[in-house]
Short mmCIF file of C-alpha atoms (C1' of nucleotides) in Angstrom, two decimals:
data_model
loop_
_atom_site.label_atom_id
_atom_site.label_comp_id
_atom_site.label_asym_id
_atom_site.label_seq_id
_atom_site.Cartn_x
_atom_site.Cartn_y
_atom_site.Cartn_z
CA UNK A 1 156.81 -13.67 -45.06
CA UNK A 2 153.69 -15.38 -44.34
CA UNK A 3 150.61 -14.37 -43.22
CA UNK A 4 147.21 -15.99 -43.24
CA UNK A 5 147.01 -15.78 -47.25
CA UNK A 6 150.43 -17.12 -47.78
CA UNK A 7 149.98 -19.44 -45.74
CA UNK A 8 146.27 -20.82 -46.89
CA UNK A 9 147.59 -20.99 -50.31
CA UNK A 10 150.68 -22.88 -49.66
CA UNK A 11 148.27 -25.39 -48.29
CA UNK A 12 146.03 -25.36 -51.20
CA UNK A 13 149.14 -25.99 -53.22
CA UNK A 14 150.43 -29.03 -51.35
CA UNK A 15 147.52 -30.59 -49.38
CA UNK A 16 145.69 -32.79 -51.72
CA UNK A 17 149.08 -33.94 -52.83
CA UNK A 18 150.48 -34.90 -49.48
CA UNK A 19 147.60 -36.99 -48.24
CA UNK A 20 148.09 -40.12 -47.86
CA UNK A 21 151.91 -40.13 -48.56
CA UNK A 22 154.51 -42.69 -46.12
CA UNK A 23 156.84 -41.05 -44.18
CA UNK A 24 160.57 -42.40 -45.24
CA UNK A 25 163.08 -40.25 -43.69
CA UNK A 26 163.53 -36.60 -41.97
CA UNK A 27 166.06 -34.58 -42.34
CA UNK A 28 166.69 -31.23 -40.38
CA UNK A 29 169.50 -28.31 -41.18
CA UNK A 30 170.27 -25.11 -38.70
CA UNK A 31 167.94 -25.20 -35.33
CA UNK A 32 165.20 -23.07 -36.13
CA UNK A 33 162.77 -20.85 -33.76
CA UNK A 34 161.93 -24.27 -31.17
CA UNK A 35 163.49 -28.09 -31.58
CA UNK A 36 161.28 -30.44 -32.86
CA UNK A 37 160.55 -32.02 -29.85
CA UNK A 38 160.82 -35.43 -31.13
CA UNK A 39 163.28 -38.22 -32.53
CA UNK A 40 162.84 -37.18 -36.34
CA UNK A 41 163.35 -40.96 -36.92
CA UNK A 42 160.50 -41.22 -34.80
CA UNK A 43 158.53 -39.89 -37.50
CA UNK A 44 159.20 -42.69 -40.04
CA UNK A 45 156.35 -45.05 -41.51
CA UNK A 46 153.21 -42.64 -40.29
CA UNK A 47 150.77 -41.93 -43.20
CA UNK A 48 150.31 -38.08 -43.14
CA UNK A 49 146.55 -37.60 -43.23
CA UNK A 50 145.88 -34.11 -44.00
CA UNK A 51 147.25 -30.66 -43.78
CA UNK A 52 145.06 -27.87 -41.69
CA UNK A 53 145.48 -24.31 -41.04
CA UNK A 54 145.46 -22.51 -37.97
CA UNK A 55 146.22 -18.90 -38.01
CA UNK A 56 149.79 -18.86 -39.05
CA UNK A 57 150.10 -22.14 -38.64
CA UNK A 58 149.81 -25.31 -41.38
CA UNK A 59 148.66 -28.46 -39.15
CA UNK A 60 150.24 -31.42 -40.46
CA UNK A 61 147.85 -34.41 -38.84
CA UNK A 62 149.70 -37.64 -38.65
CA UNK A 63 148.38 -40.97 -37.84
CA UNK A 64 150.16 -40.20 -34.18
CA UNK A 65 150.57 -36.95 -33.31
CA UNK A 66 151.03 -33.61 -35.86
CA UNK A 67 153.54 -31.44 -36.87
CA UNK A 68 152.88 -27.64 -36.97
CA UNK A 69 154.86 -25.86 -38.98
CA UNK A 70 155.33 -21.65 -39.22
CA UNK A 71 157.20 -20.12 -42.06
CA UNK A 72 158.35 -17.05 -39.96
CA UNK A 73 159.15 -14.40 -41.49
CA UNK A 74 161.72 -15.45 -44.57
CA UNK A 75 159.75 -19.65 -44.80
CA UNK A 76 158.37 -21.14 -47.36
CA UNK A 77 157.22 -24.58 -48.40
CA UNK A 78 157.95 -26.69 -51.25
CA UNK A 79 156.75 -30.40 -51.98
CA UNK A 80 157.09 -32.51 -54.67
CA UNK A 81 159.81 -34.73 -56.83
CA UNK A 82 163.07 -35.06 -55.22
CA UNK A 83 164.43 -31.87 -55.59
CA UNK A 84 168.04 -33.06 -54.54
CA UNK A 85 170.12 -32.20 -51.97
CA UNK A 86 169.13 -29.19 -48.70
CA UNK A 87 170.45 -26.14 -49.92
CA UNK A 88 172.20 -23.66 -47.06
CA UNK A 89 168.64 -22.33 -45.69
CA UNK A 90 166.65 -25.93 -45.99
CA UNK A 91 165.87 -26.65 -42.26
CA UNK A 92 163.30 -29.78 -42.49
CA UNK A 93 162.78 -32.11 -44.88
CA UNK A 94 160.21 -35.08 -45.02
CA UNK A 95 160.83 -37.40 -47.63
CA UNK A 96 157.55 -39.10 -48.16
CA UNK A 97 155.78 -42.12 -50.78
CA UNK A 98 154.57 -38.97 -53.13
CA UNK A 99 157.26 -36.67 -53.18
CA UNK A 100 159.50 -34.37 -50.54
CA UNK A 101 158.19 -31.56 -48.09
CA UNK A 102 160.73 -29.03 -47.80
CA UNK A 103 161.19 -26.20 -45.61
CA UNK A 104 163.09 -23.42 -46.81
CA UNK A 105 164.07 -20.65 -44.24
CA UNK A 106 166.99 -18.09 -44.64
CA UNK A 107 166.32 -16.64 -41.17
CA UNK A 108 165.44 -18.74 -39.23
CA UNK A 109 162.05 -17.43 -37.68
CA UNK A 110 160.17 -20.49 -38.58
CA UNK A 111 159.37 -23.94 -36.53
CA UNK A 112 158.57 -27.48 -36.86
CA UNK A 113 157.07 -28.44 -33.56
CA UNK A 114 156.10 -32.06 -33.51
CA UNK A 115 152.39 -33.17 -30.56
CA UNK A 116 150.96 -35.85 -29.65
CA UNK A 117 147.51 -33.84 -30.73
CA UNK A 118 146.16 -30.43 -30.80
CA UNK A 119 145.48 -30.29 -27.26
CA UNK A 120 148.62 -31.71 -25.97
CA UNK A 121 150.54 -28.83 -24.08
CA UNK A 122 153.24 -28.99 -26.66
CA UNK A 123 150.85 -28.12 -29.07
CA UNK A 124 148.97 -25.86 -26.78
CA UNK A 125 151.96 -23.68 -25.92
CA UNK A 126 151.70 -22.72 -29.54
CA UNK A 127 147.87 -22.34 -30.67
CA UNK A 128 146.24 -21.56 -27.30
CA UNK A 129 145.89 -18.21 -27.03
CA UNK A 130 145.32 -17.26 -31.10
CA UNK A 131 142.23 -15.61 -31.72
CA UNK A 132 139.56 -16.69 -33.96
CA UNK A 133 139.77 -17.01 -37.65
CA UNK A 134 138.98 -13.93 -39.73
CA UNK A 135 137.79 -16.51 -42.69
CA UNK A 136 135.27 -19.00 -40.51
CA UNK A 137 132.28 -18.47 -39.38
CA UNK A 138 133.02 -17.84 -35.86
CA UNK A 139 134.62 -14.42 -36.27
CA UNK A 140 131.58 -13.10 -35.49
CA UNK A 141 130.75 -9.12 -35.13
CA UNK A 142 129.62 -8.30 -31.64
CA UNK A 143 132.50 -10.14 -30.17
CA UNK A 144 134.90 -7.99 -32.19
CA UNK A 145 133.29 -5.03 -30.82
CA UNK A 146 133.47 -6.00 -27.34
CA UNK A 147 136.98 -7.39 -27.95
CA UNK A 148 138.08 -4.25 -29.61
CA UNK A 149 136.89 -2.39 -26.23
CA UNK A 150 139.00 -3.69 -23.83
CA UNK A 151 142.29 -2.80 -25.93
CA UNK A 152 143.65 0.60 -25.34
CA UNK A 153 146.93 -0.21 -27.76
CA UNK A 154 146.64 1.49 -31.26
CA UNK A 155 144.70 -0.15 -33.65
CA UNK A 156 146.86 -1.60 -36.21
CA UNK A 157 148.91 -3.21 -32.68
CA UNK A 158 145.68 -4.52 -31.45
CA UNK A 159 145.28 -6.77 -35.54
CA UNK A 160 148.89 -7.60 -35.30
CA UNK A 161 149.03 -9.40 -31.79
CA UNK A 162 146.56 -12.14 -32.72
CA UNK A 163 144.58 -12.72 -29.72
CA UNK A 164 141.46 -10.94 -31.03
CA UNK A 165 141.26 -12.51 -34.45
CA UNK A 166 144.31 -14.08 -36.30
CA UNK A 167 146.31 -14.22 -39.51
CA UNK A 168 146.42 -10.04 -40.09
CA UNK A 169 150.19 -9.64 -40.79
CA UNK A 170 151.99 -6.43 -41.37
CA UNK A 171 150.98 -5.98 -45.09
CA UNK A 172 147.30 -6.74 -44.12
CA UNK A 173 146.90 -4.80 -40.98
CA UNK A 174 147.81 -1.84 -43.66
CA UNK A 175 145.65 -2.63 -46.47
CA UNK A 176 142.07 -3.50 -43.81
CA UNK A 177 142.88 -0.03 -42.06
CA UNK A 178 142.91 1.66 -45.30
CA UNK A 179 139.95 -0.18 -46.46
CA UNK A 180 138.05 0.60 -43.62
CA UNK A 181 138.97 4.39 -43.97
CA UNK A 182 140.72 4.08 -40.07
CA UNK A 183 143.49 5.25 -39.07
CA UNK A 184 146.54 3.09 -37.65
CA UNK A 185 147.74 5.12 -34.32
CA UNK A 186 143.77 5.30 -33.32
CA UNK A 187 143.46 3.35 -30.06
CA UNK A 188 140.93 0.30 -30.50
CA UNK A 189 139.34 1.11 -27.36
CA UNK A 190 138.20 4.10 -29.29
CA UNK A 191 136.71 2.60 -32.59
CA UNK A 192 132.67 3.19 -32.60
CA UNK A 193 130.64 0.34 -33.52
CA UNK A 194 130.14 1.22 -37.03
CA UNK A 195 133.87 1.86 -37.38
CA UNK A 196 134.83 -1.69 -35.66
CA UNK A 197 131.90 -3.17 -38.08
CA UNK A 198 133.41 -1.97 -41.31
CA UNK A 199 136.96 -2.60 -39.84
CA UNK A 200 135.24 -6.43 -39.44
CA UNK A 201 134.39 -6.81 -42.67
CA UNK A 202 137.62 -5.56 -44.44
CA UNK A 203 139.39 -7.77 -42.69
CA UNK A 204 137.42 -10.94 -44.15
CA UNK A 205 137.35 -9.13 -47.68
CA UNK A 206 141.27 -7.96 -47.81
CA UNK A 207 142.79 -11.82 -46.71
CA UNK A 208 140.23 -13.29 -48.82
CA UNK A 209 140.79 -11.35 -51.56
CA UNK A 210 144.55 -11.89 -51.15
CA UNK A 211 144.27 -15.41 -51.10
CA UNK A 212 142.29 -15.34 -54.28
CA UNK A 213 145.34 -13.58 -55.94
CA UNK A 214 147.79 -16.22 -54.26
CA UNK A 215 148.93 -14.23 -51.64
CA UNK A 216 151.53 -11.12 -51.74
CA UNK A 217 155.16 -11.99 -53.41
CA UNK A 218 157.43 -8.69 -52.12
CA UNK A 219 161.15 -10.61 -52.48
CA UNK A 220 160.29 -14.24 -52.07
CA UNK A 221 157.01 -15.83 -51.69
CA UNK A 222 156.01 -18.26 -53.74
CA UNK A 223 153.66 -21.85 -52.62
CA UNK A 224 154.52 -25.31 -52.37
CA UNK A 225 154.42 -25.58 -56.33
CA UNK A 226 156.87 -22.59 -57.05
CA UNK A 227 154.40 -20.19 -57.81
CA UNK A 228 154.10 -16.35 -56.78
CA UNK A 229 151.39 -14.61 -55.75
CA UNK A 230 150.08 -11.33 -57.59
CA UNK A 231 148.20 -9.38 -54.76
CA UNK A 232 150.92 -6.94 -53.67
CA UNK A 233 150.32 -5.09 -57.09
CA UNK A 234 147.40 -3.88 -55.53
CA UNK A 235 147.72 -3.05 -52.47
CA UNK A 236 145.96 0.42 -51.84
CA UNK A 237 149.24 1.48 -49.13
CA UNK A 238 151.09 -1.08 -48.24
CA UNK A 239 154.88 -0.27 -49.68
CA UNK A 240 153.70 2.89 -51.02
CA UNK A 241 154.97 5.32 -49.21
CA UNK A 242 156.02 8.72 -51.29
CA UNK A 243 152.53 7.48 -54.32
CA UNK A 244 149.82 9.35 -54.62
CA UNK A 245 146.94 7.47 -52.45
CA UNK A 246 144.33 5.30 -55.52
CA UNK A 247 141.52 6.59 -53.73
CA UNK A 248 142.32 10.24 -53.45
CA UNK A 249 145.83 11.29 -54.62
CA UNK A 250 147.21 12.62 -51.41
CA UNK A 251 150.36 11.39 -50.51
CA UNK A 252 150.81 7.88 -48.82
CA UNK A 253 152.63 7.88 -45.65
CA UNK A 254 154.41 5.70 -43.59
CA UNK A 255 155.26 5.42 -39.78
CA UNK A 256 156.88 2.98 -37.28
CA UNK A 257 154.70 1.42 -35.12
CA UNK A 258 156.37 -1.45 -32.48
CA UNK A 259 159.29 -1.60 -34.86
CA UNK A 260 157.31 -2.32 -37.99
CA UNK A 261 156.19 0.24 -40.81
CA UNK A 262 152.92 1.19 -41.29
CA UNK A 263 151.46 2.10 -44.33
CA UNK A 264 148.64 4.79 -44.41
CA UNK A 265 146.45 7.52 -46.70
CA UNK A 266 146.26 10.62 -43.96
CA UNK A 267 143.04 11.88 -45.43
CA UNK A 268 141.05 8.36 -46.53
CA UNK A 269 141.98 7.18 -42.65
CA UNK A 270 140.50 9.25 -39.81
CA UNK A 271 142.00 8.97 -35.94
"C1'" DC B 1 148.15 -6.89 -16.35
"C1'" DA B 2 148.80 -4.57 -20.73
"C1'" DC B 3 151.81 -2.39 -23.13
"C1'" DG B 4 156.07 -1.33 -25.59
"C1'" DG B 5 160.88 -1.65 -26.75
"C1'" DA B 6 164.53 -5.51 -27.32
"C1'" DT B 7 165.23 -9.60 -29.29
"C1'" DC B 8 166.44 -13.86 -32.29
"C1'" DC B 9 168.57 -14.27 -38.21
"C1'" DT B 10 170.15 -13.67 -42.62
"C1'" DG B 11 170.33 -11.39 -46.83
"C1'" DA B 12 169.16 -7.21 -49.73
"C1'" DT B 13 169.81 -2.22 -50.65
"C1'" DG B 14 171.38 1.91 -50.94
"C1'" DG B 15 174.84 5.69 -48.88
"C1'" DC B 16 179.41 7.28 -48.73
"C1'" DT C 1 184.58 -9.67 -51.63
"C1'" DG C 2 184.11 -2.17 -49.33
"C1'" DC C 3 181.95 -0.45 -45.25
"C1'" DC C 4 178.00 0.47 -42.84
"C1'" DA C 5 173.48 1.44 -41.75
"C1'" DT C 6 168.70 0.25 -42.70
"C1'" DC C 7 164.83 -2.37 -43.49
"C1'" DA C 8 162.57 -6.84 -44.01
"C1'" DG C 9 155.93 -10.78 -44.52
"C1'" DG C 10 156.65 -12.84 -37.00
"C1'" DA C 11 156.15 -13.77 -32.58
"C1'" DT C 12 158.19 -14.20 -27.61
"C1'" DC C 13 160.03 -12.75 -23.54
"C1'" DC C 14 160.91 -8.90 -20.36
"C1'" DG C 15 160.66 -4.53 -17.35
"C1'" DT C 16 157.37 -1.11 -15.85
#
DNA sequence: CACGGATCCTGATGGC
DNA sequence: TGCCATCAGGATCCGT
């Protein structure tokens, strides 16, 4: 489910509320993508200092070490008053003095991993190859252009890979490419500088807008307070195959790229 | 070594 | 409580 906007919206919905909480207990459900990497009971007694985000990871800073949370395709986090017994798809619960943090993830592509610190091998295994943050100052046009020049793959897949810029998933890749007027199949290395510049702007714009709208709720995403997002209502192409393009009226098309659906307007988006 | 495909898992949906 | 195929917001691993 979650791309950068959904992860950031999740973070914003509980970071302040959990700060300073004392961990009282940890309960695990079925195995997630990776093992926790420590004895769950070792976390007891520690305080949660704050919550950061890196790409699509949430970083829960503890007094000693940190927890890296990834929501995979179907994960969502809740934090609040004791929600009662864990349900079928609740696979990680952190009981704290200020409420219960819970990861619900039906498909279990998500993960919760402990690392002694951000630069440890365990953390770097997950974070080490990530590209720059699209909403931060490090997302520099010049660097972006240079990076694209080195990639021969279709631009959609370069965005999804997250090694150039992080956080752009299947929805926002299609949306950003629409905004930039670029066909998703265009090879990254073939993009002219002006077109790469349009994409650079489009990526920032679409992600920032999606955060403002609370993310996209396609079926079941909600933030840590249980609230849905609304960006999907203004998506230009994602999920709109067969419908008229909002700009030119042409029929929005869908293709498969790397086992994922891609949506685009054949007139607004040039190869 | 960059790229494309297979893969992990569960649930929803739609055709027959 | 029908069965089967297809699809779903991610990212790693593996063969070429």
